[in-house]
Amino acid sequence: MACGRVEACVGEMGVSRTLITLTIITSLSGFLNGYDSIMIAACMIFIREELKLTTMWHQVIVGTINMTGVVVVLLTGQVTERVGRWKVIVASSVFFVVASVTLASAGSITQLIVARVFFGVSLGIATMIVPVYISESSPTAVRGRIAIVFNLMYAVGQLIASLVGGAFSTVPHGWRYISAAGSLPALIQFIGLFFLPESPRWLFSQGRVEEATDALKTLRAPHAPSETEINAIQVDIRANAGKGGLFMIFKSVPVRRALLIGTLLHIAQPLTGCFAILNYSATIITMTGVADKNNALWFMAAIISGSAFGFIVNEGLVERLGRRPLVLASLMGIIIAFIIVGITFQMAYLHSPTVQAPSGDPECLANTCGECTSKKECGFCYKGAVGSEHDTSCMAADPHSYFQVSVAGSCSNATLIDAGVETFAYDWCPYRYSWIILIGLSFFFFVYYLGMGPLPWVIASEVFPSWARSTSVSLVVTINWLINFAVITSFLTLTETIFKYGVFYLLMGINFMFLAVFYFLLPETSGISLEDMEKLFNKPIGTVNARSSSRVDPN
């Protein structure tokens, strides 16, 4: 049953306004995560020039959040079992405020890294526990739709960050305002959390039955069958009393199978390349030939808006069609998007303008713009519009201007470049069809958020039994952060080593592999209560991949 309005959800699905408030307030963590991913992309195109950052330092500053997140996620699983879900989410919002202020006031590489560490603590906590908290608080019939709000807010955060970035792009030191603005939703979340209950399932697991019952009833509409749900939760907790810890997790066959599925999903998600593309989105857009930084930020906002449409479709289909079909459709779409982007980047390289004037620098000897810009020390200097380039040359780029001008020649004159008389293309070539790349990236964000964006988090938060949930989610999210770190810190280096089109072809191949894996292994989990999920994985994975065979007999 679908409900399109808040009133319908409240009246038909047993959802209370408190649960709706809980979902919105805690999902602000998703907003903050999305805001950060675009905020750092927008800020770095200004910070890298202001602090004269090398590619290595650029990647280290962006990737610091991931290494911090790995450590935090590992610790959070154990901490939440002891102190509950609510307290660690409060801590997450506090860390985000501190991180925003630290970044906004940063004046050195050290301060930037410290700020990114604070962001890593905040978002490491949030990505691990908020989906669990929401899932444990939601009724089975609408659990998927409610859990996806966390990821929907992630997309909203990205879009708002893009708009804020564009608005402050012409303001002196505008990147500081972009960062500081992120503290506002974190403060709103911090205040709102004090009006929300602890996870009722965690309270039941701690033997605090009266508190748990009151919490659950505040999260359900008055007519909802809370007594039935309460009894099912208590039976499940009694049946699993004494279970817990890594040894029991790996000893239990159903949990091992669920852990395999969760792990594969959280390996596949960062290997879509989404987080690297997001963190370097402004940089990638400049690679297509959008040389003006301010325009790059507005293009970034337009491209990321595709994610909102993906979420709208997902929200309508996640319970009706199921998780599995959306994951498979998402991966197929990602493959198509990367084919489009990869081919266009390759055509821009193969059909790039010729170099007419010989270079005085032996490091920049090249016959075409593609050969020239593949050398990280060089850039392509030309006059005229795209398609009618003339007086072209391959010149050494000036690292002191962050490669905006050449060391010598006519493109060393910033005034001529600003006036449009000369163009210095560093890391890109003029190509009349480069706009296809922007369309391909927009399509990528649409299909990514159709499935592979939100559903690994939704599925991981629901497939584990209560006694193993926090620790198991902690493990799979740790793997997600680790792979994200590897992808983000190697992405720009890979574009220099195997070229931009090579990176997208590589990602295409990886996603094709996961499409095959999930076609054979991924079960359907919609419509199954958290207490019955363990029964699903009593069957060998691969035998429950069809929706009809994944329904579980509750008896």
XYZ file of C-alpha atoms in Angstrom:
555
model
C 0.000 0.000 0.000
C 1.365 3.415 -0.919
C 0.660 6.712 0.787
C 1.414 9.895 -1.022
C 0.578 12.402 1.728
C 1.635 12.781 5.350
C -1.971 12.461 6.465
C -2.380 9.234 4.492
C 0.757 7.758 5.995
C -0.373 8.699 9.485
C -3.872 7.327 8.935
C -3.174 4.167 6.961
C 0.301 2.943 7.869
C 0.298 3.333 11.636
C 2.905 6.077 11.500
C 2.729 8.891 14.049
C 3.822 12.470 13.624
C 6.587 11.755 16.124
C 8.043 9.173 13.745
C 7.827 11.654 10.874
C 9.631 14.232 13.033
C 12.226 11.636 14.047
C 12.835 10.764 10.398
C 13.289 14.386 9.340
C 15.496 15.416 12.277
C 17.798 12.391 12.151
C 17.901 12.495 8.344
C 19.507 15.907 8.641
C 22.652 13.774 9.098
C 22.131 12.698 5.497
C 21.732 16.356 4.530
C 24.997 17.214 6.298
C 26.786 14.321 4.598
C 25.578 15.467 1.187
C 26.334 19.096 1.964
C 29.890 18.202 2.961
C 30.576 16.179 -0.204
C 29.721 19.161 -2.435
C 30.921 21.836 -0.034
C 34.458 20.432 -0.086
C 34.352 20.159 -3.902
C 33.263 23.800 -4.164
C 35.717 25.020 -1.537
C 38.712 23.132 -2.907
C 38.715 24.872 -6.292
C 39.387 28.091 -4.330
C 41.446 26.645 -1.449
C 43.869 24.872 -3.800
C 44.774 28.222 -5.392
C 44.837 30.182 -2.139
C 47.143 27.650 -0.427
C 48.899 26.477 -3.647
C 48.019 22.824 -3.057
C 49.539 20.019 -5.086
C 47.390 17.167 -6.427
C 48.665 14.998 -3.562
C 47.626 17.485 -0.853
C 44.305 18.041 -2.617
C 43.590 14.301 -2.404
C 44.877 14.003 1.182
C 42.670 16.842 2.462
C 39.596 15.466 0.693
C 40.359 11.867 1.724
C 41.179 12.541 5.406
C 37.497 12.335 6.249
C 37.386 8.743 5.011
C 40.295 7.427 7.068
C 38.848 9.114 10.149
C 35.448 7.657 9.325
C 36.875 4.131 9.168
C 38.153 4.328 12.757
C 34.996 6.013 14.041
C 32.620 3.549 12.392
C 34.477 0.596 13.926
C 34.165 2.117 17.393
C 30.582 3.344 16.967
C 29.133 -0.157 16.592
C 30.275 -1.129 20.087
C 29.515 2.250 21.654
C 25.908 2.317 20.429
C 25.258 -1.097 21.956
C 26.271 0.295 25.333
C 24.925 3.857 25.376
C 22.175 3.675 22.751
C 21.535 5.263 19.369
C 20.295 8.678 20.477
C 23.384 9.863 22.373
C 25.840 9.126 19.572
C 23.660 10.974 17.034
C 23.722 13.998 19.364
C 27.525 13.738 19.438
C 27.559 13.606 15.635
C 25.735 16.931 15.309
C 28.112 18.582 17.794
C 31.178 17.395 15.878
C 29.739 18.736 12.617
C 29.302 22.216 14.092
C 32.893 22.173 15.367
C 34.141 20.922 11.982
C 32.298 23.642 10.040
C 33.687 26.430 12.209
C 37.208 24.958 12.068
C 37.182 24.752 8.276
C 35.683 28.216 7.886
C 38.528 29.705 9.942
C 41.334 27.544 8.478
C 44.474 29.270 7.265
C 46.837 26.348 6.766
C 46.966 22.766 5.531
C 47.137 21.539 9.139
C 43.899 23.334 10.055
C 42.201 21.971 6.950
C 43.157 18.418 7.911
C 41.970 18.926 11.510
C 38.627 20.180 10.191
C 38.326 17.163 7.911
C 39.055 14.869 10.868
C 36.136 16.433 12.781
C 33.931 15.975 9.714
C 35.035 12.339 9.589
C 34.029 11.784 13.222
C 30.609 13.361 12.668
C 29.757 11.641 9.416
C 31.299 8.315 10.437
C 28.889 8.191 13.372
C 25.937 9.333 11.272
C 26.338 6.952 8.332
C 26.649 3.990 10.660
C 23.885 4.575 13.189
C 21.211 6.887 11.729
C 19.916 4.307 9.169
C 19.810 1.729 11.993
C 17.962 4.130 14.321
C 15.379 4.963 11.640
C 14.944 1.317 10.634
C 14.474 0.188 14.249
C 11.861 2.898 14.769
C 9.798 2.193 11.634
C 6.933 -0.244 10.961
C 7.629 -2.992 8.420
C 5.128 -1.807 5.778
C 6.855 1.527 5.200
C 10.356 0.850 6.535
C 12.004 1.181 3.130
C 10.252 4.428 2.249
C 11.060 5.962 5.623
C 14.684 4.783 5.623
C 15.262 6.285 2.177
C 14.509 9.771 3.543
C 18.049 9.724 4.994
C 19.433 9.370 1.471
C 16.908 11.803 0.033
C 18.208 14.413 2.448
C 21.712 13.509 1.276
C 20.721 14.574 -2.251
C 19.012 17.713 -0.940
C 22.202 18.571 0.950
C 24.207 18.209 -2.250
C 21.841 20.470 -4.160
C 21.775 23.143 -1.438
C 25.572 23.049 -1.177
C 25.818 23.556 -4.943
C 23.490 26.547 -4.795
C 25.280 28.032 -1.780
C 28.596 27.460 -3.555
C 27.361 29.268 -6.643
C 25.962 32.139 -4.585
C 29.262 32.718 -2.744
C 31.561 31.938 -5.687
C 32.174 35.621 -6.454
C 32.466 36.721 -2.809
C 36.034 37.190 -1.511
C 36.905 34.145 0.622
C 33.409 32.872 -0.135
C 34.474 29.297 0.584
C 34.607 30.201 4.281
C 30.946 31.223 4.238
C 30.053 28.038 2.338
C 31.644 25.985 5.116
C 30.178 28.011 7.981
C 26.663 27.663 6.520
C 26.808 23.913 7.185
C 26.715 24.486 10.928
C 23.102 25.763 10.806
C 21.328 22.455 9.966
C 23.630 20.695 12.459
C 22.446 23.081 15.181
C 18.825 22.491 14.184
C 19.386 18.743 14.436
C 21.070 19.077 17.828
C 18.070 20.953 19.250
C 15.487 18.689 17.577
C 17.042 15.506 18.946
C 16.036 16.463 22.487
C 12.384 15.989 21.503
C 12.883 12.424 20.215
C 12.879 9.037 21.983
C 15.621 6.439 22.066
C 15.292 3.458 19.705
C 12.535 1.260 21.212
C 14.264 -1.930 20.047
C 17.492 -0.919 21.804
C 15.521 -0.104 24.983
C 13.845 -3.527 24.850
C 17.263 -5.170 24.450
C 18.420 -3.400 27.626
C 15.428 -4.669 29.603
C 13.882 -1.192 29.885
C 10.475 -2.492 28.867
C 8.332 0.379 30.124
C 10.473 3.042 28.433
C 10.601 0.957 25.254
C 6.824 0.486 25.189
C 6.225 4.213 25.661
C 8.766 5.042 22.942
C 7.201 2.617 20.456
C 3.686 3.887 21.109
C 4.771 7.484 20.477
C 6.115 6.316 17.103
C 2.857 4.661 16.035
C -0.616 6.004 15.336
C -3.193 5.308 18.099
C -4.971 2.561 16.123
C -1.739 0.777 15.118
C -1.207 -2.778 16.461
C 1.593 -1.780 18.838
C 0.883 -4.692 21.227
C 1.480 -7.207 18.437
C 4.700 -5.474 17.485
C 5.828 -5.259 21.110
C 5.256 -8.986 21.639
C 7.170 -9.861 18.422
C 10.149 -7.738 19.477
C 10.234 -9.240 22.975
C 9.995 -12.799 21.641
C 12.889 -12.087 19.276
C 15.018 -10.598 22.067
C 14.338 -13.535 24.410
C 15.162 -16.015 21.640
C 18.502 -14.299 21.022
C 19.420 -13.607 24.644
C 23.120 -14.029 25.269
C 24.046 -13.721 21.619
C 26.476 -11.066 20.448
C 30.062 -10.366 19.488
C 32.104 -11.142 16.405
C 32.485 -14.831 17.240
C 28.712 -15.379 17.291
C 28.283 -13.302 14.132
C 30.688 -15.437 12.132
C 29.402 -18.646 13.730
C 25.789 -17.953 12.698
C 25.186 -19.107 9.110
C 22.248 -16.721 8.422
C 24.198 -13.735 9.774
C 27.260 -14.690 7.721
C 25.092 -14.739 4.609
C 23.540 -11.390 5.483
C 27.022 -10.032 6.186
C 28.187 -11.184 2.756
C 25.307 -9.378 1.043
C 25.801 -6.221 3.116
C 29.545 -6.272 2.475
C 29.160 -6.732 -1.286
C 26.689 -3.850 -1.453
C 29.012 -1.593 0.512
C 31.974 -2.572 -1.657
C 29.966 -1.918 -4.800
C 28.613 1.470 -3.734
C 31.932 3.383 -3.489
C 33.207 1.548 -6.593
C 30.448 3.234 -8.588
C 32.819 6.180 -8.208
C 29.999 8.403 -6.970
C 31.768 9.826 -3.932
C 34.933 10.577 -5.905
C 32.862 12.215 -8.649
C 31.018 14.248 -6.003
C 34.145 15.333 -4.143
C 35.861 16.338 -7.379
C 32.708 17.341 -9.271
C 33.764 20.952 -9.786
C 37.215 19.782 -10.898
C 35.704 17.213 -13.312
C 33.417 19.865 -14.794
C 36.427 22.098 -15.481
C 37.965 19.095 -17.282
C 35.083 19.300 -19.790
C 36.139 22.815 -20.746
C 34.106 24.922 -18.308
C 37.087 27.066 -17.381
C 35.296 29.643 -15.216
C 35.152 28.427 -11.588
C 31.900 30.258 -10.896
C 30.185 28.676 -13.902
C 31.540 25.278 -12.831
C 29.692 25.566 -9.515
C 26.398 26.383 -11.225
C 26.866 23.504 -13.677
C 27.538 21.297 -10.670
C 24.192 22.314 -9.152
C 22.367 21.519 -12.401
C 24.004 18.107 -12.767
C 23.395 17.047 -9.170
C 19.724 17.982 -9.456
C 19.363 14.707 -11.381
C 19.728 12.900 -8.057
C 16.426 14.351 -6.841
C 14.546 12.733 -9.727
C 16.217 9.406 -8.951
C 14.993 9.619 -5.360
C 11.463 10.514 -6.430
C 11.287 7.380 -8.581
C 12.899 5.281 -5.845
C 10.447 6.543 -3.217
C 7.519 5.437 -5.366
C 8.890 2.002 -6.221
C 11.003 0.794 -3.280
C 8.107 -0.980 -1.517
C 5.972 -1.630 -4.598
C 8.701 -3.045 -6.857
C 11.266 -3.987 -4.201
C 14.945 -3.374 -3.434
C 16.461 -5.960 -5.778
C 15.045 -4.695 -9.134
C 16.045 -1.117 -8.298
C 19.631 -2.140 -7.462
C 19.951 -4.023 -10.759
C 18.349 -1.225 -12.785
C 20.619 1.309 -11.092
C 23.769 -0.654 -11.980
C 22.674 -1.021 -15.604
C 22.080 2.725 -15.797
C 25.479 3.486 -14.234
C 27.182 1.324 -16.867
C 25.398 3.231 -19.652
C 26.313 6.593 -18.076
C 29.997 5.670 -17.853
C 30.015 4.473 -21.471
C 28.666 7.891 -22.511
C 31.159 9.839 -20.400
C 34.113 7.605 -21.269
C 33.521 7.687 -25.030
C 33.077 11.470 -25.019
C 36.287 12.037 -23.042
C 38.083 9.678 -25.439
C 36.721 11.481 -28.516
C 37.818 14.798 -27.004
C 41.318 13.315 -26.699
C 41.474 11.688 -30.141
C 39.957 14.623 -32.036
C 41.666 17.392 -30.121
C 43.141 20.386 -31.984
C 46.678 20.155 -33.359
C 49.594 22.053 -31.864
C 50.744 24.575 -34.476
C 53.658 26.352 -32.787
C 56.627 24.344 -31.497
C 57.173 24.435 -27.740
C 60.337 25.873 -26.295
C 60.062 23.441 -23.384
C 61.206 19.876 -24.176
C 58.768 18.570 -21.521
C 55.847 19.957 -23.530
C 56.573 18.604 -27.002
C 53.240 17.378 -28.396
C 51.343 17.108 -31.663
C 47.814 17.555 -30.316
C 46.018 19.125 -27.382
C 45.267 15.639 -26.046
C 48.943 14.749 -25.915
C 49.769 18.151 -24.442
C 47.248 18.122 -21.597
C 48.077 14.512 -20.692
C 51.409 15.900 -19.455
C 50.664 17.330 -16.010
C 53.294 20.080 -16.420
C 51.728 21.445 -19.643
C 48.653 23.239 -20.962
C 47.191 24.048 -24.375
C 47.266 27.723 -25.387
C 45.015 28.928 -28.211
C 42.993 31.775 -29.662
C 39.501 31.649 -31.123
C 36.315 29.763 -30.351
C 35.877 26.022 -29.912
C 36.115 24.412 -33.333
C 38.103 27.279 -34.867
C 41.225 27.332 -32.692
C 44.335 29.003 -34.076
C 47.801 30.121 -32.912
C 47.888 26.973 -30.807
C 50.842 25.878 -28.709
C 51.732 23.538 -25.855
C 53.259 25.512 -23.010
C 54.561 24.763 -19.539
C 51.903 25.616 -16.956
C 52.688 27.914 -14.038
C 52.121 26.016 -10.756
C 52.225 29.277 -8.788
C 48.954 30.333 -10.439
C 47.591 26.818 -9.964
C 48.091 26.232 -13.700
C 45.738 29.023 -14.748
C 48.402 30.585 -16.983
C 51.561 29.415 -18.763
C 55.101 30.113 -17.653
C 55.915 31.900 -20.927
C 54.256 33.037 -24.140
C 50.990 34.845 -24.721
C 49.078 32.631 -22.266
C 51.309 33.841 -19.438
C 49.375 37.121 -19.561
C 46.438 36.752 -17.144
C 44.874 39.953 -18.492
C 44.596 38.502 -22.008
C 43.123 35.282 -20.612
C 40.572 37.138 -18.457
C 39.579 39.211 -21.502
C 39.029 36.058 -23.571
C 41.727 36.924 -26.105
C 43.742 33.860 -25.135
C 42.611 30.578 -23.591
C 44.875 28.332 -21.555
C 43.456 24.814 -21.267
C 45.074 22.880 -18.447
C 43.834 19.288 -18.080
C 41.189 19.714 -20.790
C 40.845 20.274 -24.524
C 38.311 22.328 -26.476
C 35.733 19.948 -27.924
C 32.399 20.959 -29.420
C 30.596 17.929 -27.939
C 31.910 18.163 -24.364
C 28.372 18.988 -23.223
C 27.578 15.279 -23.679
C 29.781 14.595 -20.633
C 27.575 16.855 -18.520
C 24.471 14.999 -19.715
C 26.155 11.673 -18.963
C 27.005 12.792 -15.431
C 23.435 14.034 -14.880
C 22.127 10.640 -15.993
C 24.654 8.954 -13.685
C 23.352 10.826 -10.629
C 19.771 9.963 -11.579
C 20.379 6.203 -11.860
C 22.761 6.127 -8.892
C 20.118 7.553 -6.569
C 17.511 5.309 -8.137
C 19.141 2.364 -6.375
C 22.839 2.139 -5.564
C 22.814 5.399 -3.614
C 20.167 4.716 -0.946
C 19.571 0.967 -1.020
C 22.890 -0.393 0.316
C 22.202 1.646 3.478
C 18.566 0.551 3.653
C 19.355 -3.135 3.114
C 22.302 -3.153 5.542
C 20.143 -1.597 8.261
C 17.457 -4.291 7.971
C 19.069 -7.659 7.115
C 20.766 -8.342 10.469
C 19.058 -9.702 13.617
C 18.856 -7.327 16.565
C 21.702 -8.986 18.503
C 24.115 -8.562 15.566
C 22.804 -5.375 13.955
C 25.097 -2.663 15.340
C 28.309 -4.671 15.039
C 27.464 -6.009 11.572
C 26.449 -2.606 10.200
C 29.639 -1.194 11.705
C 31.686 -3.773 9.773
C 30.059 -3.194 6.386
C 30.110 0.603 6.723
C 33.799 0.440 7.697
C 34.490 -1.368 4.439
C 32.515 1.319 2.601
C 34.640 4.090 4.128
C 37.897 2.215 3.438
C 37.127 1.738 -0.236
C 35.877 5.304 -0.476
C 39.214 6.480 0.877
C 41.084 4.408 -1.704
C 38.923 5.654 -4.588
C 38.942 9.322 -3.555
C 42.684 9.503 -2.880
C 43.532 7.827 -6.205
C 40.912 9.348 -8.528
C 42.851 12.402 -9.753
C 46.065 10.386 -9.994
C 44.260 7.803 -12.131
C 42.976 10.521 -14.484
C 46.618 11.506 -15.018
C 47.854 7.906 -15.381
C 45.212 6.153 -17.520
C 43.511 9.348 -18.719
C 40.021 10.522 -17.904
C 38.290 8.161 -20.308
C 40.303 5.240 -18.912
C 38.994 5.913 -15.399
C 35.370 5.814 -16.559
C 35.945 2.658 -18.596
C 37.492 1.057 -15.511
C 34.486 2.024 -13.373
C 32.158 0.724 -16.086
C 33.845 -2.694 -15.982
C 33.693 -2.862 -12.184
C 29.982 -2.029 -12.143
C 29.263 -4.624 -14.824
C 30.900 -7.211 -12.579
C 28.688 -6.222 -9.635
C 25.599 -6.303 -11.840
C 26.320 -9.983 -12.517
C 27.066 -10.692 -8.836
C 23.852 -9.127 -7.543
C 21.741 -10.699 -10.277
C 22.616 -14.122 -8.849
C 23.013 -13.341 -5.128
C 20.880 -10.396 -4.005
C 17.619 -11.407 -2.244
C 14.503 -9.259 -1.926
C 13.994 -7.870 1.595
C 10.954 -5.631 1.286
C 7.872 -6.645 3.257
C 9.839 -8.715 5.787
C 9.890 -7.633 9.428
C 13.218 -7.108 11.176
C 12.392 -9.996 13.512
C 11.811 -12.349 10.538
C 14.842 -11.271 8.515
C 17.068 -14.021 9.957
C 14.701 -16.625 8.515
C 15.276 -15.226 5.017
C 18.967 -16.024 5.233
C 18.398 -19.558 6.523
C 18.213 -20.383 2.816
C 21.449 -20.324 0.800
C 21.913 -16.989 -0.950
C 21.234 -17.320 -4.647
C 18.100 -19.376 -4.004
C 16.098 -16.436 -2.638
C 16.854 -13.831 -5.297
C 13.371 -13.773 -6.772
C 10.724 -11.680 -5.044
C 8.272 -14.570 -4.913
C 10.708 -16.824 -3.074
C 11.905 -14.224 -0.612
C 8.686 -13.971 1.342
C 9.119 -15.464 4.756
C 6.599 -17.521 6.595
C 6.407 -15.857 9.993
C 5.374 -19.113 11.664
